[in-house]
mmCIF file of C-alpha atoms in Angstrom:
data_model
loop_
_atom_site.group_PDB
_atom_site.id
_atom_site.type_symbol
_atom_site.label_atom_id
_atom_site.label_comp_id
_atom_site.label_asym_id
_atom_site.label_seq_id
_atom_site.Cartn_x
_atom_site.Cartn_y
_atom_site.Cartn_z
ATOM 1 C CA UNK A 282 0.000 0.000 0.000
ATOM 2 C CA UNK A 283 2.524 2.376 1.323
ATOM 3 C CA UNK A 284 4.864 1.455 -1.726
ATOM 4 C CA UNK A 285 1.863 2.486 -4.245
ATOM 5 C CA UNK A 286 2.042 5.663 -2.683
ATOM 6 C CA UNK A 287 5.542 6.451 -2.743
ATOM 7 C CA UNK A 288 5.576 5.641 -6.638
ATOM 8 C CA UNK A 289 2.698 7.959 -6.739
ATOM 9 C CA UNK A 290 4.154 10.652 -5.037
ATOM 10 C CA UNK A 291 7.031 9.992 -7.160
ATOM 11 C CA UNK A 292 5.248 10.442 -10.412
ATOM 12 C CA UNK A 293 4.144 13.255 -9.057
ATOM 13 C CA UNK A 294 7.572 14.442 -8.605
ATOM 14 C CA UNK A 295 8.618 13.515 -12.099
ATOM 15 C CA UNK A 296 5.758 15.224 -13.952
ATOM 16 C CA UNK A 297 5.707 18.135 -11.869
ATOM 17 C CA UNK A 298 9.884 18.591 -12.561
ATOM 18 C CA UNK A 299 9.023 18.176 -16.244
ATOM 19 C CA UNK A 300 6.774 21.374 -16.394
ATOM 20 C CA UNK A 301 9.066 23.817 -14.240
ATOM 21 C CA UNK A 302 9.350 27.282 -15.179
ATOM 22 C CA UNK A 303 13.094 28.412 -16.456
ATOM 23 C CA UNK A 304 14.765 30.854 -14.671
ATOM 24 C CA UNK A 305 13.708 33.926 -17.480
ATOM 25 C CA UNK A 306 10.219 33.157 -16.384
ATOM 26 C CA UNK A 307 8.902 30.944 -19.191
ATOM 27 C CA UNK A 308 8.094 27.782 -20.083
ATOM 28 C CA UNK A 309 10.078 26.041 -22.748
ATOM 29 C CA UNK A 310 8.647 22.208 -22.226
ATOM 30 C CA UNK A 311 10.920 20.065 -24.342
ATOM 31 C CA UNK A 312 11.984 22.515 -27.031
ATOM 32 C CA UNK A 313 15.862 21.866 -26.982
ATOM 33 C CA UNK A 314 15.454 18.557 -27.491
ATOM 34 C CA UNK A 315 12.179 18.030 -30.412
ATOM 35 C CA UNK A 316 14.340 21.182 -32.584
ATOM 36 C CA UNK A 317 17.591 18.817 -32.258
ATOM 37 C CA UNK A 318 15.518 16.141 -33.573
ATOM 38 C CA UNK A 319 14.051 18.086 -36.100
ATOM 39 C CA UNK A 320 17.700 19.670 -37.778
ATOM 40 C CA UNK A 321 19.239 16.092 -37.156
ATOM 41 C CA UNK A 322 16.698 14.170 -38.362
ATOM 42 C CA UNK A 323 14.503 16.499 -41.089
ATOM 43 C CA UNK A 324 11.228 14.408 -41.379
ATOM 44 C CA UNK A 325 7.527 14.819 -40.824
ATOM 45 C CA UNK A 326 7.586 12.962 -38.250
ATOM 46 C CA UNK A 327 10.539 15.480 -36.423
ATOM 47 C CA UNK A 328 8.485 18.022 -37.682
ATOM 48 C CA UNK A 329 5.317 17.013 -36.300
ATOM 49 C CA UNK A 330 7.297 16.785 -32.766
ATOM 50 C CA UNK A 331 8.270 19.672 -32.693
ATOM 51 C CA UNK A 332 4.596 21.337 -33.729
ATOM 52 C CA UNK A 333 3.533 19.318 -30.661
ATOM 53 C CA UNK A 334 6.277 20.845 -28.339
ATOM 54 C CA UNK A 335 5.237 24.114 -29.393
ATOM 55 C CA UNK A 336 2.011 23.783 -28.926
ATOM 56 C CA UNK A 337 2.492 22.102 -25.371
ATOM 57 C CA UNK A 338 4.629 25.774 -25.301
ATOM 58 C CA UNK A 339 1.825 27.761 -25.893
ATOM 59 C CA UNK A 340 -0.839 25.789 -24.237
ATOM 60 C CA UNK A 341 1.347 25.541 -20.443
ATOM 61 C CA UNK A 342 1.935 29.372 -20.851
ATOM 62 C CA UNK A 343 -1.375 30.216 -20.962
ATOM 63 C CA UNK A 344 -2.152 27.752 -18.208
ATOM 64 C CA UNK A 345 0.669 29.308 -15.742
ATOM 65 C CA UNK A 346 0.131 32.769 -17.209
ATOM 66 C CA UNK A 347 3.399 32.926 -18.013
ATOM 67 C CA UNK A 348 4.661 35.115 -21.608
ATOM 68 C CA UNK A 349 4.985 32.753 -24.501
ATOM 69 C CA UNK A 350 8.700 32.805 -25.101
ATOM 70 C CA UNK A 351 10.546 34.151 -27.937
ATOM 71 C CA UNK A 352 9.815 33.009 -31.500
ATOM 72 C CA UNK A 353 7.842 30.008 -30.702
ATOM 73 C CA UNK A 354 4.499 31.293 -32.480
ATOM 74 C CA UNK A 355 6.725 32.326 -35.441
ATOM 75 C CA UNK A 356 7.991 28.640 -35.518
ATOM 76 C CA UNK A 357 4.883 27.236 -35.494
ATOM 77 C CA UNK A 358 3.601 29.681 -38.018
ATOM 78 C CA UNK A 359 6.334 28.350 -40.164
ATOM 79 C CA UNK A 360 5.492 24.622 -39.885
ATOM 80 C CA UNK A 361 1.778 25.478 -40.655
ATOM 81 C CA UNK A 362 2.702 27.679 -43.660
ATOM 82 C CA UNK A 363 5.364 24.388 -44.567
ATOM 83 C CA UNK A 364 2.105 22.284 -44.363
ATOM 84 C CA UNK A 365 0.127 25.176 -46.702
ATOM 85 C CA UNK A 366 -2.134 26.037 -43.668
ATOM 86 C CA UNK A 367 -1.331 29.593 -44.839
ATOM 87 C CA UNK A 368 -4.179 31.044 -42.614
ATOM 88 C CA UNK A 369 -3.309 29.268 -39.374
ATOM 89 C CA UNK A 370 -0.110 30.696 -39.934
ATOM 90 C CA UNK A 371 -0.487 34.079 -40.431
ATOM 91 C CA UNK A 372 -2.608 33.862 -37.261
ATOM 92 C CA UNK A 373 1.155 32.645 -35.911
ATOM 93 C CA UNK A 374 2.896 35.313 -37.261
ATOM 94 C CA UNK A 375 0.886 37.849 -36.333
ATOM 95 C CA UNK A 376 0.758 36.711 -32.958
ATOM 96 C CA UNK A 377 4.466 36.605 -32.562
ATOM 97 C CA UNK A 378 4.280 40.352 -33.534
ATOM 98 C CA UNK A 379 1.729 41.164 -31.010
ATOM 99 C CA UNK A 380 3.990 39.673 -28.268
ATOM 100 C CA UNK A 381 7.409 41.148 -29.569
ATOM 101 C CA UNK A 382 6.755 43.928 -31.384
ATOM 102 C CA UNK A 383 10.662 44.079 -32.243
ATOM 103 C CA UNK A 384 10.152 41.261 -34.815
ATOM 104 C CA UNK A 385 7.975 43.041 -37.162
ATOM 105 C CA UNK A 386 10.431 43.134 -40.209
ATOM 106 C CA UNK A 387 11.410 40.144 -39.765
ATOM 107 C CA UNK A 388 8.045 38.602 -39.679
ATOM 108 C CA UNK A 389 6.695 40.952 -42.435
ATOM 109 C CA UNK A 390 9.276 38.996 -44.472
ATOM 110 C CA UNK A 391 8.082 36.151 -43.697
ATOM 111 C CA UNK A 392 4.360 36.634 -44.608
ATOM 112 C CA UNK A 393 5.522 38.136 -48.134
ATOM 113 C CA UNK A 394 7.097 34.530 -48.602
ATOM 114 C CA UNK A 395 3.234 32.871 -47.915
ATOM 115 C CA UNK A 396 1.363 31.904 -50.819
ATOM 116 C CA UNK A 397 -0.965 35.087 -51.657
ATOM 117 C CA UNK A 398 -4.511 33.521 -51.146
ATOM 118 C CA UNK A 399 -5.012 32.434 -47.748
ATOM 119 C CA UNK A 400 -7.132 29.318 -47.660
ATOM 120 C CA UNK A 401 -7.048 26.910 -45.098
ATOM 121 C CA UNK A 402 -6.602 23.176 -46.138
ATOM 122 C CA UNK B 59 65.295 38.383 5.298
ATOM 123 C CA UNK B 60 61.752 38.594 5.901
ATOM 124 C CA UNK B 61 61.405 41.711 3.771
ATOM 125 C CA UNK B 62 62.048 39.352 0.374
ATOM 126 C CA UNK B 63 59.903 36.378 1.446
ATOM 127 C CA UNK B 64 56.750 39.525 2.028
ATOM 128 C CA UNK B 65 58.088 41.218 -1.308
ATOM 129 C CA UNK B 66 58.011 37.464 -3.058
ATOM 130 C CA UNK B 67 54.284 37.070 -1.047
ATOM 131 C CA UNK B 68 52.985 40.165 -2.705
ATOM 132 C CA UNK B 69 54.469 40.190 -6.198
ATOM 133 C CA UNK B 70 52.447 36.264 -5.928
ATOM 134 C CA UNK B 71 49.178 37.877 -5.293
ATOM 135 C CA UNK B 72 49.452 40.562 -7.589
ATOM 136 C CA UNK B 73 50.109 37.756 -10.074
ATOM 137 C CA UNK B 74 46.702 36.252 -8.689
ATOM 138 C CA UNK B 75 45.437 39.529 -8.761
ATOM 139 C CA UNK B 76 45.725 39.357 -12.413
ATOM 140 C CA UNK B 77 42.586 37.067 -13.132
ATOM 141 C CA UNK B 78 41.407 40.616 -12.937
ATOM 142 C CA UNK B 79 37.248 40.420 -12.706
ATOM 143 C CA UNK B 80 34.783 43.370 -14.141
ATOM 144 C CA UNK B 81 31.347 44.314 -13.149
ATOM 145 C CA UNK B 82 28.617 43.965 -16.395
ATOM 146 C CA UNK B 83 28.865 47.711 -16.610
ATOM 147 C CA UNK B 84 32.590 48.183 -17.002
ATOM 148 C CA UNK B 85 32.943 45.655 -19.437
ATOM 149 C CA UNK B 86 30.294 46.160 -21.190
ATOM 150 C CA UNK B 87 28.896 49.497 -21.220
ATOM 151 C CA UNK B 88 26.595 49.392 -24.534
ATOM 152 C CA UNK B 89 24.736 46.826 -23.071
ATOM 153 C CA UNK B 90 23.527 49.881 -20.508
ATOM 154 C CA UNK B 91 23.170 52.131 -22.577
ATOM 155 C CA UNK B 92 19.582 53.880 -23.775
ATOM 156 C CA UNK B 93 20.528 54.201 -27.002
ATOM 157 C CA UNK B 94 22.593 51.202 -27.991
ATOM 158 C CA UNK B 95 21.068 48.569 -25.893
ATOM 159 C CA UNK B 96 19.996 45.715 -28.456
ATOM 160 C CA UNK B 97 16.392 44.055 -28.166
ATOM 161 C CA UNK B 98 16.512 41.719 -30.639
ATOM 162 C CA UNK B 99 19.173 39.129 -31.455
ATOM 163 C CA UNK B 100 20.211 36.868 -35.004
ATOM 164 C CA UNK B 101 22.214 34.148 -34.360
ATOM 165 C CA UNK B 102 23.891 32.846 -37.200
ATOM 166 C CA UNK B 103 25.341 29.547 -38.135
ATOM 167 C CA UNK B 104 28.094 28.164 -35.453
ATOM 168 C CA UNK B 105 31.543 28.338 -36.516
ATOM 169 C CA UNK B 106 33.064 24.704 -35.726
ATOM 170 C CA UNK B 107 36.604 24.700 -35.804
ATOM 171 C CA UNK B 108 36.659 20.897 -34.255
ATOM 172 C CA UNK B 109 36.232 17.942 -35.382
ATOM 173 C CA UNK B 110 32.834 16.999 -33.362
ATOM 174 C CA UNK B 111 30.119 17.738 -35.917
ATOM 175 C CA UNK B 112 27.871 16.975 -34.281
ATOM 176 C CA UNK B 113 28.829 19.831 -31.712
ATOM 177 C CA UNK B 114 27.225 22.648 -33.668
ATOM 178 C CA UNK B 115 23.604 21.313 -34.121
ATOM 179 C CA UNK B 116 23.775 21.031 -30.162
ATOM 180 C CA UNK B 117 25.341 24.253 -29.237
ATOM 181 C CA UNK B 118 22.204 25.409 -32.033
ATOM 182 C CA UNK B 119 19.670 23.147 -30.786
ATOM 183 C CA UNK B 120 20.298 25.082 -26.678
ATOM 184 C CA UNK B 121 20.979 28.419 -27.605
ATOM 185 C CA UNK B 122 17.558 30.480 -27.563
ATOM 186 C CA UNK B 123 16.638 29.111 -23.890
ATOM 187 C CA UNK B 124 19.906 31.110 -21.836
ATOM 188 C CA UNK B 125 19.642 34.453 -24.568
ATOM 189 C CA UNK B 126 15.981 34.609 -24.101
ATOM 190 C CA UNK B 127 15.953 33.590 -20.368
ATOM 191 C CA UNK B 128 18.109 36.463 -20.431
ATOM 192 C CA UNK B 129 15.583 38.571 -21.469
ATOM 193 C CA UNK B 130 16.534 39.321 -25.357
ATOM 194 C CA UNK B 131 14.046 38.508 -28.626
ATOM 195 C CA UNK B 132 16.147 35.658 -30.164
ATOM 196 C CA UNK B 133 15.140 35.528 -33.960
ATOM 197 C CA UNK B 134 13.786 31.999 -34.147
ATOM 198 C CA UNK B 135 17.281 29.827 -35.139
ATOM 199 C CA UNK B 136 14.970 27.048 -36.771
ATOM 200 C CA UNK B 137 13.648 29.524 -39.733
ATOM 201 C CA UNK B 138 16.810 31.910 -39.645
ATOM 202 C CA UNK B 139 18.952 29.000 -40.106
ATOM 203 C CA UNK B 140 17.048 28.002 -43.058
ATOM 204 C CA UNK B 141 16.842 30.831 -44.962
ATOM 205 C CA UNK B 142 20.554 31.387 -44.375
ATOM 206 C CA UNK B 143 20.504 27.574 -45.764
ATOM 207 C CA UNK B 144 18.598 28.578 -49.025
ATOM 208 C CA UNK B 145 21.673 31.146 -49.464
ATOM 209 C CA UNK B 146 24.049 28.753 -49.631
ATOM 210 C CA UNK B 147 25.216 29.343 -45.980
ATOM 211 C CA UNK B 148 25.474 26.887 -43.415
ATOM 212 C CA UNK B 149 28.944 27.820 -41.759
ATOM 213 C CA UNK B 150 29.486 31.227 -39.978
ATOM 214 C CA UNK B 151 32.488 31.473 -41.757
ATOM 215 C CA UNK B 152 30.805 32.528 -45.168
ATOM 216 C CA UNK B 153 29.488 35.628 -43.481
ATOM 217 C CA UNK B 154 32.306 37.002 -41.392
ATOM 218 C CA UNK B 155 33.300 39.354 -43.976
ATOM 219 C CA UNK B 156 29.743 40.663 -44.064
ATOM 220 C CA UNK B 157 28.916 44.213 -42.381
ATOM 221 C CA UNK B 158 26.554 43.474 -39.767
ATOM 222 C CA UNK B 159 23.802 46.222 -41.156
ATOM 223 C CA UNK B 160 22.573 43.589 -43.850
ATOM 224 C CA UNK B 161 21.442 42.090 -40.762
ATOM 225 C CA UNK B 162 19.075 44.966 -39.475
ATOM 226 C CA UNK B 163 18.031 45.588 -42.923
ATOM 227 C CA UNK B 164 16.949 41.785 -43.727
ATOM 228 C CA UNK B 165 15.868 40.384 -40.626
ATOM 229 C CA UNK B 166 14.826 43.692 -38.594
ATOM 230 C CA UNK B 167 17.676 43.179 -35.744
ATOM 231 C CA UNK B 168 19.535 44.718 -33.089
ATOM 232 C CA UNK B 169 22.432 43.129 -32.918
ATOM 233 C CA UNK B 170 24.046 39.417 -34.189
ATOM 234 C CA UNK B 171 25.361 36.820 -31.981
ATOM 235 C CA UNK B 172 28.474 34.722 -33.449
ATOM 236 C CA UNK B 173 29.896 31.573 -31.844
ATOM 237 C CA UNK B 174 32.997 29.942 -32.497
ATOM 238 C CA UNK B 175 33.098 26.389 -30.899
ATOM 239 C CA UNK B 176 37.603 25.915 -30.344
ATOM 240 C CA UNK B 177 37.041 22.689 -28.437
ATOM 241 C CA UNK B 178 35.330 19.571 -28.343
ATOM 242 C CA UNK B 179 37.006 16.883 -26.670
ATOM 243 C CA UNK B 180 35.660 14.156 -24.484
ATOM 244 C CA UNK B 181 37.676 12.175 -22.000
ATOM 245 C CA UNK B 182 36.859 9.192 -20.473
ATOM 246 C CA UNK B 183 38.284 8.580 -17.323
ATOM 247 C CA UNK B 184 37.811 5.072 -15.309
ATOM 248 C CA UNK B 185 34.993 6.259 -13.034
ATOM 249 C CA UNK B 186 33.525 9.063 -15.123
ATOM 250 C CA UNK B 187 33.174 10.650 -18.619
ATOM 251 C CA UNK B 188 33.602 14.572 -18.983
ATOM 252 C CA UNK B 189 33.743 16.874 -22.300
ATOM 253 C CA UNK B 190 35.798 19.593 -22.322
ATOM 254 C CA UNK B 191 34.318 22.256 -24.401
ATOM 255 C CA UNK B 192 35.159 25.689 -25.317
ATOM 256 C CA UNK B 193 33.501 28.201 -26.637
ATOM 257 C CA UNK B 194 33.717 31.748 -27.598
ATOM 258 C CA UNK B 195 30.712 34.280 -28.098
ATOM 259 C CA UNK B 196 30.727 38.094 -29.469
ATOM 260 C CA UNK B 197 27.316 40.348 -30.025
ATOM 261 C CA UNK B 198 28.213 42.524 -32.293
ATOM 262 C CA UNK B 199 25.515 45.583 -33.072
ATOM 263 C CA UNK B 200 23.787 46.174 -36.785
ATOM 264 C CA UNK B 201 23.953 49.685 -36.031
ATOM 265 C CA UNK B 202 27.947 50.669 -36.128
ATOM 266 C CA UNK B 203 29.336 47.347 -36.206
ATOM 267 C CA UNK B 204 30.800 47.608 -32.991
ATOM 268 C CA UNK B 205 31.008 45.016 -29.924
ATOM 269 C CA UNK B 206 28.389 44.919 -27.284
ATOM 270 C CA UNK B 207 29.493 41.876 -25.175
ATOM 271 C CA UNK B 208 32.001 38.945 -25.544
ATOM 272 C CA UNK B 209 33.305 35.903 -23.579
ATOM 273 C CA UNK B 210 35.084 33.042 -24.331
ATOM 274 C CA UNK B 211 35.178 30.185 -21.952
ATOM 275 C CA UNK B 212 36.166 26.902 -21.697
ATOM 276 C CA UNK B 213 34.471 24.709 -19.311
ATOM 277 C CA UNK B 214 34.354 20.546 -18.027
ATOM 278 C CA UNK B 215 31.039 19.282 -18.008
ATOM 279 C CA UNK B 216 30.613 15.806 -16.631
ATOM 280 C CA UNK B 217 28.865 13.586 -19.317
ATOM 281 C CA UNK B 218 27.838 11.306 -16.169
ATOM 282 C CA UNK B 219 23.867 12.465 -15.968
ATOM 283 C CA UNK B 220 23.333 15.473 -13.740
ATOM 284 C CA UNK B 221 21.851 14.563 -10.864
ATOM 285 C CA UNK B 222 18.690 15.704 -9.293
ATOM 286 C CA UNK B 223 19.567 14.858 -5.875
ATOM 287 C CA UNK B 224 17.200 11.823 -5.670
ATOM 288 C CA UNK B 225 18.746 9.001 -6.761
ATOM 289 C CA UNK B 226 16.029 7.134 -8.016
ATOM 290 C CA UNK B 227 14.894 10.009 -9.985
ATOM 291 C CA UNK B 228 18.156 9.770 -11.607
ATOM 292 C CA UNK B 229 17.952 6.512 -12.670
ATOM 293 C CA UNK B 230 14.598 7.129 -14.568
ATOM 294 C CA UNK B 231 16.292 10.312 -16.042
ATOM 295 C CA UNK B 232 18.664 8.853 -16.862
ATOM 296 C CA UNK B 233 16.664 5.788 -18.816
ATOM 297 C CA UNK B 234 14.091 8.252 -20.581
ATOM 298 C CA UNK B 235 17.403 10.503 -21.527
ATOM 299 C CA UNK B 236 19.536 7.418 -23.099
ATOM 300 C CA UNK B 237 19.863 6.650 -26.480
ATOM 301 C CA UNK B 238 20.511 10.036 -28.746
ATOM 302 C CA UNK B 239 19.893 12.943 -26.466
ATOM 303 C CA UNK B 240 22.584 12.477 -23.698
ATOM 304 C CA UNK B 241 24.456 15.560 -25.364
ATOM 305 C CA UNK B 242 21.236 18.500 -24.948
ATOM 306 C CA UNK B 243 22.128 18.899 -21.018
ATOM 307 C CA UNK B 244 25.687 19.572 -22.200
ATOM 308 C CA UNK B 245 24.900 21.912 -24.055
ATOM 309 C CA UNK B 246 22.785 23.593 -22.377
ATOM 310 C CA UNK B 247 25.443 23.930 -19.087
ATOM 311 C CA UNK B 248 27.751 25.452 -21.610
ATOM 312 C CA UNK B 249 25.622 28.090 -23.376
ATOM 313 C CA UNK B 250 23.773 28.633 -19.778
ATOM 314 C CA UNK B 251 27.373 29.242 -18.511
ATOM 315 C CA UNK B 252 28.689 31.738 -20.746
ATOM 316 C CA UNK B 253 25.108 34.005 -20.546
ATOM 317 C CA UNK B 254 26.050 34.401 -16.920
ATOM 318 C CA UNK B 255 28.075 37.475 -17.902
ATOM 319 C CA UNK B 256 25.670 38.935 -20.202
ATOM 320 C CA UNK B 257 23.576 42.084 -19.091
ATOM 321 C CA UNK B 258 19.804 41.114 -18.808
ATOM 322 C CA UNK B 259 18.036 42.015 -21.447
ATOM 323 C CA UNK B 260 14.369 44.092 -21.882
ATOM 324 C CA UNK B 261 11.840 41.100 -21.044
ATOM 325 C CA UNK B 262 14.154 40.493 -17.915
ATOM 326 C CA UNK B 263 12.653 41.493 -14.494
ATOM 327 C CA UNK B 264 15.746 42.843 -13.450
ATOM 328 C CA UNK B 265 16.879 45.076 -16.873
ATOM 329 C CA UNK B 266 19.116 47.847 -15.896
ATOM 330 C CA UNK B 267 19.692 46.576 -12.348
ATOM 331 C CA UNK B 268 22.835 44.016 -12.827
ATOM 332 C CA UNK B 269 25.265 46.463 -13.806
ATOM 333 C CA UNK B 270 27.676 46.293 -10.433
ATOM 334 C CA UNK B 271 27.600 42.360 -10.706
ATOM 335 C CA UNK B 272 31.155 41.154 -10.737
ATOM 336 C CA UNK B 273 31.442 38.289 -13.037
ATOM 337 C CA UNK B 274 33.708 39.293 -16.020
ATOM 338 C CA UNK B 275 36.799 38.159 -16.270
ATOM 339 C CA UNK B 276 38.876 40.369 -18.335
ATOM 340 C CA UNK B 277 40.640 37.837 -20.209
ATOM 341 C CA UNK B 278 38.204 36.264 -21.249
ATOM 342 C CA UNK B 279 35.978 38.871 -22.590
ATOM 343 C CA UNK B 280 39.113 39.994 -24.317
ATOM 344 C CA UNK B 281 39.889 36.280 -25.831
ATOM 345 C CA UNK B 282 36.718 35.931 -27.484
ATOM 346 C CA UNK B 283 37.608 38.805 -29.856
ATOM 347 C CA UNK B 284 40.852 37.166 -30.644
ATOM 348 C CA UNK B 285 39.485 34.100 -31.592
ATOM 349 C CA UNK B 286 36.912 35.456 -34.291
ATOM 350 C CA UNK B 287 39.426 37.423 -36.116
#
């Protein structure tokens, strides 16, 4: 009984270690390792990782109401536009903009690259 | 007698005294300043002068945790990286030559972040494994071209997982890290090592208020510009 508990307690541990905040005050889940994956290992299935990672990024900011960190929407936005969700993206981008207002240019570059009609597939 | 062994005591600690150690302000002053201060920062493509190379897609894959924990927009490395792939570059080398205002013009930023890896080198030892790695790092601004911070440092990281003070936590760390990621915490201790120096950037909550910290040494700020050249 008591041993169930201590494995509990130490998932609880484990999961709760996995979702800490870094010291800059954000939360970066498993970013440095699904981007190593992804320029080691190009694929769709790397890329797909990483699209989760940022998502769990975005999702366990909100949650903790904590600032989404540095170019993570504008990554995403760039695996949706990759995938031709050219909408979804420049929802992305624009976000990124919103939150750091010093990326604007290079953003704006970006969105000039996306096809010009945006329709979501 | 006594007067040469006190003479021979202090000429030894001025030699010490020589590891001489700056506040953030004093050795880097731009980084304070209104004016020059950068925002934003482009890292481009590692310069590996060893033979590990695998060494730069880790030192890539960990740098825009520290730099953005330090409070700086890091242009996203994954799409940077690529576009400076679809222009033929994927060393920093190609682009040393370049004037760093094509930077601000093209990608909108502040200031660009070089790295030179100098050392690789992992050595096993009976009871444990360490890599010796060094590194050196200049910020240079897309304004004037001109240095806002620098440090070059060469540090031993155990390969042996870190530890998180429970043992048995260690072991399942240590069994869901295996395989091909034992590198990433490497990394990470050596990029998180070097940004130690650098003055905290706008989305830091203390911007502005490091500037007495002590934690420069002079040399090596001063070696990191050698080893670009």
């Amino acid at each position: 009984m008591s041993k169930k508990l201590i494995v509990i307690l130490f998932l609880a541990t484990l999961v709760s270690a996995c979702s800490t905040v870094s010291p800059g005050g954000y939360y970066w889940g498993k970013y440095s390792y699904s981007y190593h994956e992804l320029i080691k290992n190009p694929s769709t299935k790397s890329r797909t990782a990483h699209q989760e990672t940022l998502l769990d990024i975005i999702a366990e900011s909100q949650e903790k109401s904590l600032r989404v960190p540095p170019g993570i929407h504008a990554e995403l936005g760039n695996i949706l536009a990759f995938n031709n969700q050219t909408a979804a993206a420049v929802s992305e981008f624009n976000k990124e903009v919103e939150l750091y207002p010093e990326s604007k240019v290079f953003i704006e570059r970006l969105l000039s690259g996306l096809p010009k009609r945006s329709e979501e597939t | 007698m006594k007067f040469k062994l006190i003479a021979i005591m202090a000429f030894t600690l001025l030699m010490i005294g020589c590891a001489e150690v700056e506040t953030k302000m004093q050795a880097y002053p731009k980084m304070y300043s209104p004016t020059e201060k950068p925002v934003s920062m482009l890292v481009v493509p590692v310069i590996n002068k060893t033979t590990a190379a695998e060494a730069s897609d880790l030192i890539n894959a960990t740098l825009t945790v520290p730099f953005a924990d330090s409070g700086y927009y890091v242009l996203p490395i994954s799409i940077v990286s690529d576009i400076f792939k679809r222009e033929g570059i994927v060393e920093g080398s190609q682009i040393l030559g370049l004037p760093a205002s094509v930077f601000k013009t093209n990608f909108g930023a502040d200031s660009v972040l070089y790295i030179t890896i100098n050392k690789w080198d992992t050595n096993y030892i009976v009871i444990a494994a360490n890599v010796t790695v060094g590194m050196s790092y200049v910020l240079v601004s897309t304004a004037d071209n001109s240095v806002l911070w620098s440090y070059d440092q060469e540090i031993a990281v155990s390969t042996s997982p870190q530890s998180s003070g429970f043992i048995l936590l260690d072991i399942v760390q240590t069994a869901i890290n295996t395989a091909l990621t034992d590198y990433i915490p490497i990394a990470r201790q050596v990029n998180a090592a070097a940004v130690v120096t650098i003055p905290y950037g706008k989305y830091h909550p203390q911007v502005g208020q490091d500037g007495d910290m002590e934690v420069v040494l002079k040399n090596s700020r001063e070696k990191a510009l050698e080893q670009t050249d």
